[in-house]
Amino acid sequence: MNHNLLLQFETHFRATPDKTLIDTPEGRRYSYGEVLATSQRLAGVLQSLDVQPGDRVAVQVDKSPEAIMLYLACLQAGAVYLPLNTGYTGAEIEYFLGDAAPQLYVCPTEWEADAKRFYQEGLVVHVESLGTTGDGSLMERAAVAEPMTDIAYLEASDLAAILYTSGTTGRSKGAMLSHANLASNSRALAEAWRFTANDHLLHALPIFHTHGLFVACNIVLTVGASMTFLPKLDVEQLLDLMPRATVLMGVPTFYTRLLQSPRLDRDAVASMRLFVSGSAPLMAETHDQFRERTGHVILERYGMTETNMNTSNPYEGERRPGTVGFPLPGSEVRITDRESGAELPRGETGLVEVRGDNVFQGYWQMPEKTRSEFRDDGFFITGDLGLIDDDGYLHIVGRDKDLVISGGYNVYPKEVEQLIDELPGVSESAVFGVKHPDLGEGVTAVIVARESETAPDEASVQAALSNRLARYKQPKRIFTIEALPRNVMGKVQKNELRNIYADLYAVKEADETAV
Ligand code: MCA
Ligand code: AMP
């Protein structure tokens, strides 16, 4: 049997070729038939560039329908799709390309000349560009390419994608996701959330992460639905488009920002049947305010790049604020003791571990790291702390891993600390998350000066990081302190730092009334 994920979508391409699959706010519209034709030509381009099954195709482009066509082309050709955040800077990109050794790197048209250096440096074999309006060298090639018509024959464990996630060591790890991982998870979600071909999704997430790419697009493609692609979150545009839509998926910031618009009321959401939130904790107060204003109870779910989606609040039944619901069909969740690894009874807090068809194949070229994050019986240790309540709802109560989630983007402190520590005058630093009204957590740093030296000031640290880290990873505030708080084992007490700076980003009452 061919396990190619594309086969899960294929029936809709054939059955409803005239139906719109993707449209854009400015009125571009792509039918299933058009998407199929273009993606087949793009698959032909991949073949002409000698992209073989299993080869990586690194794609660092701005959001566009054509980027999805390229994703489909990679599935068809059996190539491994490797999406990269466009916010990554030179050094970050070089690491990903060096690690994944892609056959092809696709970048925005305006970067193409500069990106040729990756080819000259031997990091990639080909460099092509893709713009947001169907422009770029890749589409020029596609216009004259011979379409690929067959679909690569693949095993269930063959890789569909590699998504890099930062790590506690500071070195990003490529999570390897198979065709079967993605296929099973989108089927489970489509069923759990009652998706049908009549649904229209408002898509305002980036498409280089699990949430916007796999959760959102794969579900739409699995059921033959349609979606509007917004380039990024724009609340007023979202509200303009809402009367045509049935579903919105977002990170919690989507909902806190929607709540700031006086236009959000029951009439504005009259056509909507579902609002989904994930990637970061949704505050119970956002949940409550949204229900009061719209009558809709946001459905919160829980996932990870490595595992796709694990749990979801129910479509029918109580969606409980502050919880992430029950395991999806095919997924198992257990809570274990941090020290002994023994399973804990309901109500007790421990490590969240998951197992199922949704769980990834391991980290790219990191067998040791992969082994250390799996139990012998196949459960993956998520690094999140949680408990299962008496009714079976999973609560994520904290993180065992040192991670900041800012607006749904993950920031691993170690990566930022390593760069700060290299700066002249810095002895050591600590990076941590502080409650932020818009982003959930705001990245914050403290630095300690070298003995008898002066630490660089906030502006110079920010300037030094500006070209070395994606913007969302850069600390919003940086303070110099005498010494890092440590416990008797010498471990930096980030909880203490979080407490000291707890109100740093708090909205003052006066500001609130001004909003
Ligand atoms: C943008 N900026 C940010 C962030 N986003 N800073 C910190 N954290 C962020 N998340 C910076 C920009 O660099 C810029 O800085 C300034 O904020 C404004 O940028 P802008 O583009 O206008 O921001 P925005 O459009 O308002 O974006 C905020 C956002 C966006 C809507 C929260 O970040 C977003 O769409 N996040 C979703 C991320 C996501 O999809 N996560 C899923 C990961 P300056 O002005 O100084 O240059 S997948 C996952 O986590 C798992 C699997 C799961 O469960 O889903
Ligand atoms: P990523 O590594 O980008 O895939 O992010 C995955 C992490 O996001 C998880 O390990 C959790 O810490 C967090 N996360 C995702 N969804 C939720 C949620 N609904 N509530 C709390 N944390 C979440």
Coordinates of C-alpha atoms and ligand atoms in Angstrom, one line a residue:
M1 CA 0.0 0.0 0.0
N2 CA 1.2 3.5 -0.9
H3 CA 1.2 5.6 2.4
N4 CA 1.8 8.9 0.6
L5 CA -0.2 11.6 2.5
L6 CA -1.2 13.1 -0.8
L7 CA -3.5 10.2 -1.5
Q8 CA -5.6 11.3 1.5
F9 CA -6.3 14.6 -0.3
E10 CA -6.4 13.3 -3.8
T11 CA -10.1 12.4 -4.1
H12 CA -11.1 16.0 -3.6
F13 CA -8.8 17.2 -6.3
R14 CA -10.4 14.8 -8.7
A15 CA -14.0 15.0 -7.4
T16 CA -14.4 18.8 -7.0
P17 CA -11.9 20.4 -9.4
D18 CA -13.9 23.6 -9.7
K19 CA -14.4 24.2 -6.0
T20 CA -12.2 26.9 -4.5
L21 CA -9.5 25.5 -2.2
I22 CA -7.7 28.7 -1.3
D23 CA -8.6 32.4 -1.7
T24 CA -7.0 35.6 -0.5
P25 CA -8.4 38.8 0.9
E26 CA -7.4 40.6 -2.3
G27 CA -9.5 38.3 -4.4
R28 CA -7.1 35.7 -5.7
R29 CA -8.8 32.3 -6.0
Y30 CA -7.4 28.9 -6.6
S31 CA -9.7 25.9 -7.3
Y32 CA -8.8 22.3 -6.4
G33 CA -8.1 21.7 -10.1
E34 CA -5.8 24.6 -10.4
V35 CA -3.9 23.7 -7.2
L36 CA -3.5 20.2 -8.5
A37 CA -2.2 21.3 -11.9
T38 CA 0.3 23.8 -10.5
S39 CA 1.5 21.4 -7.8
Q40 CA 2.0 18.7 -10.4
R41 CA 4.1 21.1 -12.4
L42 CA 6.1 22.0 -9.3
A43 CA 6.7 18.3 -8.7
G44 CA 8.0 18.2 -12.3
V45 CA 10.4 21.1 -11.4
L46 CA 11.6 19.1 -8.4
Q47 CA 12.3 16.1 -10.6
S48 CA 14.2 18.3 -13.1
L49 CA 16.3 19.6 -10.2
D50 CA 17.0 16.0 -9.3
V51 CA 15.2 16.1 -6.0
Q52 CA 14.8 12.4 -5.2
P53 CA 12.5 10.8 -2.6
G54 CA 13.9 11.5 0.8
D55 CA 15.8 14.6 -0.3
R56 CA 15.1 17.7 1.7
V57 CA 13.5 20.8 0.2
A58 CA 14.1 23.8 2.5
V59 CA 11.4 26.4 2.0
Q60 CA 11.8 29.8 3.7
V61 CA 9.1 32.0 2.0
D62 CA 6.4 34.4 2.9
K63 CA 2.9 32.9 3.1
S64 CA 1.2 32.4 -0.2
P65 CA -1.1 29.8 -1.8
E66 CA 1.9 28.8 -4.0
A67 CA 3.8 27.8 -0.9
I68 CA 1.1 25.2 -0.2
M69 CA 1.3 24.0 -3.8
L70 CA 5.1 23.5 -3.3
Y71 CA 4.3 21.5 -0.1
L72 CA 1.9 19.3 -2.1
A73 CA 4.5 18.9 -4.8
C74 CA 7.1 17.7 -2.3
L75 CA 4.5 15.2 -1.0
Q76 CA 3.9 14.0 -4.5
A77 CA 7.6 13.6 -5.3
G78 CA 8.4 12.0 -1.9
A79 CA 10.7 14.9 -1.0
V80 CA 10.9 16.0 2.6
Y81 CA 9.4 19.5 3.1
L82 CA 11.4 21.6 5.5
P83 CA 9.7 24.9 6.2
L84 CA 11.7 27.7 7.9
N85 CA 10.5 30.9 9.6
T86 CA 11.2 33.9 7.4
G87 CA 12.3 35.7 10.5
Y88 CA 15.4 33.5 10.8
T89 CA 18.6 35.4 10.2
G90 CA 21.8 34.4 8.3
A91 CA 23.5 32.4 11.1
E92 CA 20.3 30.6 11.9
I93 CA 19.6 29.7 8.3
E94 CA 23.2 28.5 7.8
Y95 CA 22.8 26.1 10.7
F96 CA 19.5 24.6 9.3
L97 CA 20.9 24.2 5.8
G98 CA 24.2 22.8 7.1
D99 CA 22.3 20.3 9.3
A100 CA 19.6 19.2 6.8
A101 CA 21.7 19.4 3.6
P102 CA 18.8 20.1 1.3
Q103 CA 18.9 19.5 -2.4
L104 CA 16.9 22.7 -2.9
Y105 CA 16.5 25.9 -0.9
V106 CA 13.6 28.2 -1.8
C107 CA 13.6 31.8 -0.6
P108 CA 11.7 35.0 -1.2
T109 CA 12.4 36.7 -4.6
E110 CA 14.2 39.6 -3.0
W111 CA 16.6 37.3 -1.2
E112 CA 17.6 35.3 -4.2
A113 CA 20.8 37.1 -5.2
D114 CA 22.1 36.9 -1.6
A115 CA 21.0 33.3 -1.1
K116 CA 23.1 32.2 -4.0
R117 CA 25.9 32.2 -1.5
F118 CA 24.4 29.1 0.1
Y119 CA 24.9 27.3 -3.1
Q120 CA 28.4 28.7 -3.5
E121 CA 29.3 27.6 0.0
G122 CA 28.1 24.1 -0.8
L123 CA 25.2 24.1 1.7
V124 CA 22.6 23.4 -0.9
V125 CA 22.6 22.1 -4.5
H126 CA 20.0 24.5 -5.9
V127 CA 18.6 27.9 -4.9
E128 CA 15.2 29.1 -6.3
S129 CA 12.8 31.8 -5.3
L130 CA 9.1 32.1 -4.7
G131 CA 7.2 35.4 -4.2
T132 CA 3.8 36.0 -2.7
T133 CA 2.0 36.8 -6.0
G134 CA 3.0 33.7 -8.0
D135 CA 6.3 35.3 -9.0
G136 CA 9.9 34.0 -8.6
S137 CA 12.2 31.6 -10.4
L138 CA 10.4 28.5 -9.2
M139 CA 7.1 29.5 -10.7
E140 CA 8.9 30.5 -13.9
R141 CA 10.2 27.0 -14.1
A142 CA 6.8 25.6 -13.3
A143 CA 5.2 27.5 -16.1
V144 CA 7.2 25.4 -18.6
A145 CA 7.7 22.2 -16.7
E146 CA 6.4 18.8 -17.6
P147 CA 3.9 17.9 -14.8
M148 CA 4.6 14.8 -12.7
T149 CA 1.5 12.7 -12.8
D150 CA 2.3 9.7 -10.6
I151 CA 2.6 9.8 -6.8
A152 CA 5.7 8.6 -5.1
Y153 CA 5.2 5.2 -3.6
L154 CA 6.1 5.5 0.1
E155 CA 6.1 3.5 3.3
A156 CA 4.2 4.7 6.4
S157 CA 7.4 5.7 8.1
D158 CA 8.9 7.7 5.1
L159 CA 9.4 11.3 6.0
A160 CA 7.0 14.0 4.8
A161 CA 8.6 16.9 6.7
I162 CA 11.3 18.0 9.0
L163 CA 10.4 20.8 11.3
Y164 CA 13.1 22.4 13.5
T165 CA 12.4 23.0 17.1
S166 CA 14.9 24.6 19.4
G167 CA 16.3 22.6 22.2
T168 CA 17.3 22.9 25.8
T169 CA 20.9 22.6 24.7
G170 CA 20.6 25.6 22.4
R171 CA 21.0 23.5 19.3
S172 CA 17.9 23.2 17.1
K173 CA 16.7 19.7 16.4
G174 CA 14.9 18.6 13.3
A175 CA 11.7 16.7 14.2
M176 CA 11.1 14.0 11.5
L177 CA 7.4 13.6 10.7
S178 CA 6.3 10.7 8.5
H179 CA 3.5 10.6 6.0
A180 CA 1.6 8.3 8.4
N181 CA 2.1 10.7 11.4
L182 CA 0.5 13.6 9.4
A183 CA -2.2 11.5 7.7
S184 CA -3.5 9.9 11.0
N185 CA -3.5 13.2 12.9
S186 CA -5.4 15.2 10.3
R187 CA -8.0 12.4 10.1
A188 CA -8.3 12.3 13.9
L189 CA -8.7 16.1 14.1
A190 CA -11.1 16.3 11.2
E191 CA -13.3 13.8 12.9
A192 CA -13.0 15.2 16.4
W193 CA -13.8 18.7 15.2
R194 CA -16.6 17.6 12.8
F195 CA -15.0 19.1 9.7
T196 CA -16.8 18.7 6.4
A197 CA -16.4 19.9 2.8
N198 CA -18.8 22.8 3.7
D199 CA -16.3 24.3 6.1
H200 CA -14.4 27.5 5.3
L201 CA -11.3 28.2 7.5
L202 CA -9.9 31.6 8.2
H203 CA -6.2 31.0 8.0
A204 CA -4.1 33.8 9.6
L205 CA -1.3 31.7 11.1
P206 CA 2.2 31.3 9.6
I207 CA 2.6 28.1 7.5
F208 CA 6.1 27.1 8.6
H209 CA 4.8 25.5 11.8
T210 CA 2.7 22.5 12.7
H211 CA -0.3 24.6 13.7
G212 CA -0.7 26.6 10.4
L213 CA 0.6 23.9 8.1
F214 CA -0.5 20.6 9.3
V215 CA -3.4 21.2 11.7
A216 CA -5.0 23.9 9.5
C217 CA -4.1 23.0 5.9
N218 CA -4.1 19.2 6.2
I219 CA -7.5 19.1 7.8
V220 CA -9.0 21.3 5.0
L221 CA -7.4 19.1 2.4
T222 CA -8.5 15.9 4.1
V223 CA -12.2 16.8 4.0
G224 CA -12.2 18.9 0.8
A225 CA -13.0 22.2 2.5
S226 CA -11.8 25.7 1.6
M227 CA -9.8 28.4 3.3
T228 CA -8.9 32.1 3.1
F229 CA -5.2 32.8 3.5
L230 CA -4.5 36.1 5.3
P231 CA -0.8 37.0 5.2
K232 CA -0.7 37.5 9.0
L233 CA -3.0 38.3 11.8
D234 CA -5.0 41.4 11.2
V235 CA -8.0 41.5 13.5
E236 CA -10.0 44.0 11.4
Q237 CA -9.5 42.0 8.3
L238 CA -10.4 38.8 10.2
L239 CA -13.6 40.4 11.2
D240 CA -14.3 41.6 7.7
L241 CA -13.9 38.0 6.4
M242 CA -15.7 36.2 9.2
P243 CA -19.2 36.3 7.7
R244 CA -17.9 33.9 4.9
A245 CA -16.2 31.5 7.3
T246 CA -17.1 28.7 9.7
V247 CA -13.8 28.0 11.6
L248 CA -10.9 30.0 13.0
M249 CA -7.7 28.5 14.4
G250 CA -5.3 30.6 16.3
V251 CA -2.8 31.0 19.1
P252 CA -4.2 32.7 22.3
T253 CA -2.9 36.1 21.1
F254 CA -5.5 35.9 18.3
Y255 CA -8.3 35.8 20.9
T256 CA -6.9 38.4 23.2
R257 CA -6.6 40.8 20.2
L258 CA -10.0 39.9 18.8
L259 CA -11.4 40.8 22.2
Q260 CA -9.9 44.3 22.0
S261 CA -12.0 45.0 18.9
P262 CA -15.4 46.6 19.7
R263 CA -16.7 44.9 16.5
L264 CA -16.5 41.4 18.1
D265 CA -20.0 40.4 19.0
R266 CA -22.6 37.7 18.3
D267 CA -23.5 39.2 14.9
A268 CA -19.8 39.2 13.8
V269 CA -19.5 35.5 14.4
A270 CA -23.0 34.5 13.2
S271 CA -21.7 32.1 10.5
M272 CA -18.9 30.6 12.7
R273 CA -19.3 27.1 14.2
L274 CA -15.8 26.7 15.8
F275 CA -12.9 28.6 17.3
V276 CA -9.8 26.6 18.1
S277 CA -6.9 27.7 20.3
G278 CA -3.5 26.1 20.8
S279 CA 0.3 26.4 20.8
A280 CA 0.3 28.1 24.2
P281 CA -2.0 28.2 27.2
L282 CA -5.3 30.1 26.8
M283 CA -6.1 32.0 29.9
A284 CA -9.4 31.1 31.5
E285 CA -10.3 34.7 31.6
T286 CA -9.9 35.0 27.8
H287 CA -12.1 31.9 27.5
D288 CA -14.8 33.5 29.6
Q289 CA -14.7 36.9 28.0
F290 CA -14.9 35.3 24.5
R291 CA -18.0 33.3 25.5
E292 CA -19.7 36.4 27.0
R293 CA -19.1 38.5 23.9
T294 CA -19.8 35.9 21.2
G295 CA -21.6 32.9 22.8
H296 CA -18.8 30.7 21.5
V297 CA -16.8 28.5 23.8
I298 CA -13.2 28.3 22.4
L299 CA -12.0 24.8 21.9
E300 CA -8.5 24.4 23.3
R301 CA -6.2 21.6 22.2
Y302 CA -2.7 20.5 23.0
G303 CA 0.1 19.5 20.7
M304 CA 3.8 19.7 19.9
T305 CA 5.9 19.8 16.8
E306 CA 7.2 16.3 17.6
T307 CA 3.8 14.8 18.3
N308 CA 1.3 16.8 16.2
M309 CA -1.9 17.1 18.2
N310 CA -2.4 14.9 21.3
T311 CA -5.5 16.0 23.1
S312 CA -8.5 18.2 22.4
N313 CA -11.5 19.5 24.3
P314 CA -14.6 17.8 23.0
Y315 CA -16.7 19.2 20.2
E316 CA -19.8 18.0 21.9
G317 CA -19.7 18.1 25.6
E318 CA -18.0 20.4 28.1
R319 CA -15.0 22.4 26.9
R320 CA -13.3 23.1 30.1
P321 CA -11.3 26.3 30.5
G322 CA -7.7 25.7 31.7
T323 CA -7.7 22.2 30.3
V324 CA -6.7 20.7 26.9
G325 CA -9.3 17.9 27.0
F326 CA -8.9 14.2 26.2
P327 CA -6.6 12.2 24.0
L328 CA -7.5 12.2 20.3
P329 CA -8.4 8.9 18.8
G330 CA -5.2 6.9 18.3
S331 CA -3.3 8.9 20.9
E332 CA -2.5 7.8 24.5
V333 CA -1.5 10.2 27.3
R334 CA -0.1 9.4 30.7
I335 CA 1.4 11.3 33.6
T336 CA 4.5 10.0 35.2
D337 CA 6.7 10.7 38.2
R338 CA 9.7 12.9 37.2
E339 CA 12.2 10.8 39.2
S340 CA 11.0 7.2 38.9
G341 CA 9.1 7.4 35.6
A342 CA 6.2 5.5 37.3
E343 CA 2.7 6.3 36.1
L344 CA 0.9 8.6 38.5
P345 CA -2.8 8.4 39.6
R346 CA -5.4 10.9 38.5
G347 CA -5.1 14.3 40.1
E348 CA -1.3 14.1 40.6
T349 CA 1.1 16.3 38.7
G350 CA 4.0 14.9 36.7
L351 CA 5.5 14.6 33.3
V352 CA 3.1 14.4 30.3
E353 CA 4.0 11.5 28.1
V354 CA 2.3 10.6 24.8
R355 CA 2.2 7.6 22.4
G356 CA 0.4 7.0 19.1
D357 CA 0.5 7.2 15.3
N358 CA 0.9 11.0 15.7
V359 CA 4.3 10.8 17.4
F360 CA 7.3 11.6 15.3
Q361 CA 10.1 9.4 14.0
G362 CA 12.9 11.0 16.0
Y363 CA 15.3 13.9 15.6
W364 CA 17.2 14.3 12.3
Q365 CA 20.7 12.8 12.8
M366 CA 20.4 12.8 16.6
P367 CA 19.8 9.1 17.6
E368 CA 21.1 9.7 21.1
K369 CA 18.8 12.7 21.7
T370 CA 15.9 10.7 20.2
R371 CA 16.5 7.7 22.5
S372 CA 16.7 9.9 25.6
E373 CA 13.3 11.4 25.0
F374 CA 11.4 8.1 24.5
R375 CA 10.6 5.5 27.1
D376 CA 11.3 1.8 26.3
D377 CA 7.5 1.3 25.7
G378 CA 7.3 4.0 23.1
F379 CA 6.0 6.9 25.1
F380 CA 7.5 10.3 24.2
I381 CA 8.4 12.6 27.1
T382 CA 7.0 15.9 26.2
G383 CA 8.7 18.1 28.8
D384 CA 5.4 19.5 29.8
L385 CA 4.0 19.1 33.3
G386 CA 0.4 18.1 33.7
L387 CA -2.3 16.2 35.5
I388 CA -5.4 14.3 34.5
D389 CA -8.5 15.3 36.6
D390 CA -11.2 13.0 37.8
D391 CA -13.2 13.5 34.7
G392 CA -10.2 12.7 32.4
Y393 CA -9.4 16.2 31.2
L394 CA -5.7 16.9 30.8
H395 CA -4.4 20.1 32.5
I396 CA -1.0 21.5 31.4
V397 CA 0.2 23.0 34.6
G398 CA 3.7 24.0 33.7
R399 CA 6.9 23.0 31.9
D400 CA 9.8 20.8 32.9
K401 CA 11.7 22.1 30.0
D402 CA 13.2 25.6 30.0
L403 CA 11.0 27.2 27.3
V404 CA 9.4 30.5 26.7
I405 CA 6.3 30.7 24.5
S406 CA 5.9 34.2 23.0
G407 CA 2.8 34.7 20.9
G408 CA 2.9 31.0 20.1
Y409 CA 6.5 31.0 19.0
N410 CA 8.9 28.9 21.1
V411 CA 12.1 30.4 22.5
Y412 CA 14.7 28.2 24.1
P413 CA 16.6 30.4 26.6
K414 CA 19.8 28.6 26.2
E415 CA 20.1 29.7 22.6
V416 CA 19.8 33.4 23.6
E417 CA 21.9 33.1 26.7
Q418 CA 24.8 31.6 24.7
L419 CA 24.9 34.6 22.4
I420 CA 24.6 37.1 25.3
D421 CA 27.4 35.3 27.2
E422 CA 29.7 35.8 24.3
L423 CA 29.4 39.6 24.5
P424 CA 32.4 41.6 26.0
G425 CA 31.9 42.4 29.7
V426 CA 29.2 39.7 30.3
S427 CA 30.0 37.0 32.8
E428 CA 26.7 35.1 32.5
S429 CA 23.0 35.6 31.8
A430 CA 19.6 34.1 32.2
V431 CA 16.7 34.3 29.8
F432 CA 13.1 33.6 31.0
G433 CA 9.5 34.4 30.2
V434 CA 7.4 37.0 32.1
K435 CA 3.6 37.2 31.8
H436 CA 2.8 39.5 28.8
P437 CA -0.7 40.8 28.1
D438 CA -0.5 40.4 24.3
L439 CA 2.0 37.6 23.7
G440 CA 1.3 35.4 26.8
E441 CA 5.0 35.5 27.8
G442 CA 7.6 38.2 27.0
V443 CA 11.2 37.1 26.5
T444 CA 13.3 38.8 29.3
A445 CA 17.0 38.7 30.1
V446 CA 19.2 39.5 33.1
I447 CA 23.0 39.8 32.7
V448 CA 25.8 39.8 35.2
A449 CA 29.0 41.8 34.5
R450 CA 32.4 40.2 34.5
E451 CA 34.4 41.1 37.6
S452 CA 35.7 44.7 37.5
E453 CA 34.1 45.2 34.0
T454 CA 31.0 47.0 33.0
A455 CA 28.2 45.0 31.4
P456 CA 26.9 46.3 28.1
D457 CA 23.7 48.3 28.4
E458 CA 20.3 47.1 27.2
A459 CA 20.5 48.9 23.8
S460 CA 23.9 47.4 22.9
V461 CA 22.9 43.9 23.9
Q462 CA 19.8 44.3 21.7
A463 CA 21.9 45.7 18.8
A464 CA 24.3 42.8 19.1
L465 CA 21.5 40.2 18.9
S466 CA 19.6 41.9 16.2
N467 CA 21.4 40.1 13.3
R468 CA 21.9 36.9 15.0
L469 CA 18.5 35.9 16.2
A470 CA 15.0 36.0 14.8
R471 CA 13.2 39.0 16.2
Y472 CA 10.7 37.0 18.3
K473 CA 13.6 35.4 20.2
Q474 CA 15.2 38.7 21.1
P475 CA 14.6 39.8 24.7
K476 CA 12.1 42.7 25.0
R477 CA 13.9 43.9 28.2
I478 CA 17.4 43.3 29.5
F479 CA 18.6 44.1 33.0
T480 CA 22.0 44.0 34.7
I481 CA 22.0 42.4 38.1
E482 CA 24.7 41.6 40.7
A483 CA 24.4 37.8 40.6
L484 CA 22.0 35.2 39.3
P485 CA 19.9 33.6 42.0
R486 CA 21.0 29.9 42.4
N487 CA 19.9 27.0 44.5
V488 CA 22.3 24.9 46.6
M489 CA 23.0 22.7 43.5
G490 CA 24.1 25.9 41.7
K491 CA 21.1 25.8 39.3
V492 CA 19.8 29.2 38.3
Q493 CA 16.4 29.8 39.9
K494 CA 14.3 31.1 37.0
N495 CA 11.2 31.0 39.0
E496 CA 12.7 33.6 41.3
L497 CA 13.5 35.8 38.3
R498 CA 10.0 35.4 37.0
N499 CA 8.6 36.5 40.4
I500 CA 10.9 39.5 40.6
Y501 CA 9.9 40.7 37.1
A502 CA 6.3 39.5 37.3
D503 CA 4.7 42.9 36.6
L504 CA 7.2 44.0 34.0
Y505 CA 4.8 43.9 31.1
A506 CA 1.6 44.3 33.1
V507 CA -0.9 46.8 31.5
K508 CA -1.4 49.6 34.0
E509 CA -5.0 50.5 34.8
A510 CA -4.6 53.9 33.3
D511 CA -3.4 52.3 30.0
E512 CA -6.3 49.9 30.1
T513 CA -8.9 52.6 30.3
A514 CA -7.1 54.3 27.4
V515 CA -7.4 51.3 25.1
Ligands
MCA1 C1 6.0 39.1 16.0 N1 6.8 39.7 16.9 C2 6.9 39.0 18.0 C3 6.1 37.8 17.7 N2 5.5 37.9 16.5 N3 7.6 39.1 19.1 C4 7.5 38.2 20.0 N4 6.7 37.1 19.9 C5 6.0 36.9 18.8 N5 5.3 35.8 18.6 C6 7.6 40.9 16.7 C7 8.0 41.3 15.3 O1 9.3 40.8 15.1 C8 7.9 42.8 15.3 O2 9.0 43.3 16.0 C9 6.7 43.0 16.2 O3 6.6 41.9 17.1 C10 5.4 43.2 15.4 O4 5.4 42.2 14.4 P1 4.1 41.8 13.6 O5 4.5 41.0 12.5 O6 3.2 42.9 13.4 O7 3.5 40.8 14.7 P2 2.1 40.2 14.6 O8 1.7 40.0 13.2 O9 1.2 41.0 15.5 O10 2.4 38.8 15.2 C11 2.0 38.4 16.5 C12 1.4 37.0 16.4 C13 2.3 36.1 15.5 C14 0.0 37.1 15.7 C15 1.2 36.4 17.8 O11 3.6 36.0 16.2 C16 1.8 34.7 15.2 O12 1.0 34.6 14.3 N6 2.1 33.7 16.0 C17 1.7 32.4 15.8 C18 2.9 31.5 15.9 C19 2.5 30.0 15.6 O13 1.9 29.7 14.6 N7 2.8 29.1 16.5 C20 2.5 27.7 16.3 C21 3.8 26.9 16.5 P3 9.6 44.7 15.6 O14 8.5 45.6 15.3 O15 10.4 45.1 16.8 O16 10.4 44.4 14.4 S1 3.4 25.2 16.3 C22 3.2 24.7 17.9 O17 3.4 25.5 18.8 C23 2.5 23.4 18.3 C24 2.7 22.3 17.4 C25 1.1 23.7 18.6 O18 0.6 23.2 19.6 O19 0.4 24.3 17.7
AMP2 P1 6.4 23.5 19.8 O1 7.7 22.9 20.3 O2 6.4 24.7 19.0 O3 5.7 22.4 19.0 O4 5.5 23.8 21.0 C1 4.9 22.8 21.8 C2 4.7 23.2 23.2 O5 3.7 24.3 23.2 C3 4.1 22.2 24.1 O6 5.1 21.3 24.5 C4 3.5 23.0 25.2 O7 4.5 23.4 26.1 C5 3.0 24.2 24.4 N1 1.5 24.1 24.1 C6 0.9 23.7 22.9 N2 -0.4 23.8 23.1 C7 -0.7 24.2 24.4 C8 -1.8 24.4 25.1 N3 -3.1 24.3 24.6 N4 -1.7 24.8 26.4 C9 -0.5 24.9 27.0 N5 0.7 24.7 26.3 C10 0.6 24.3 25.0

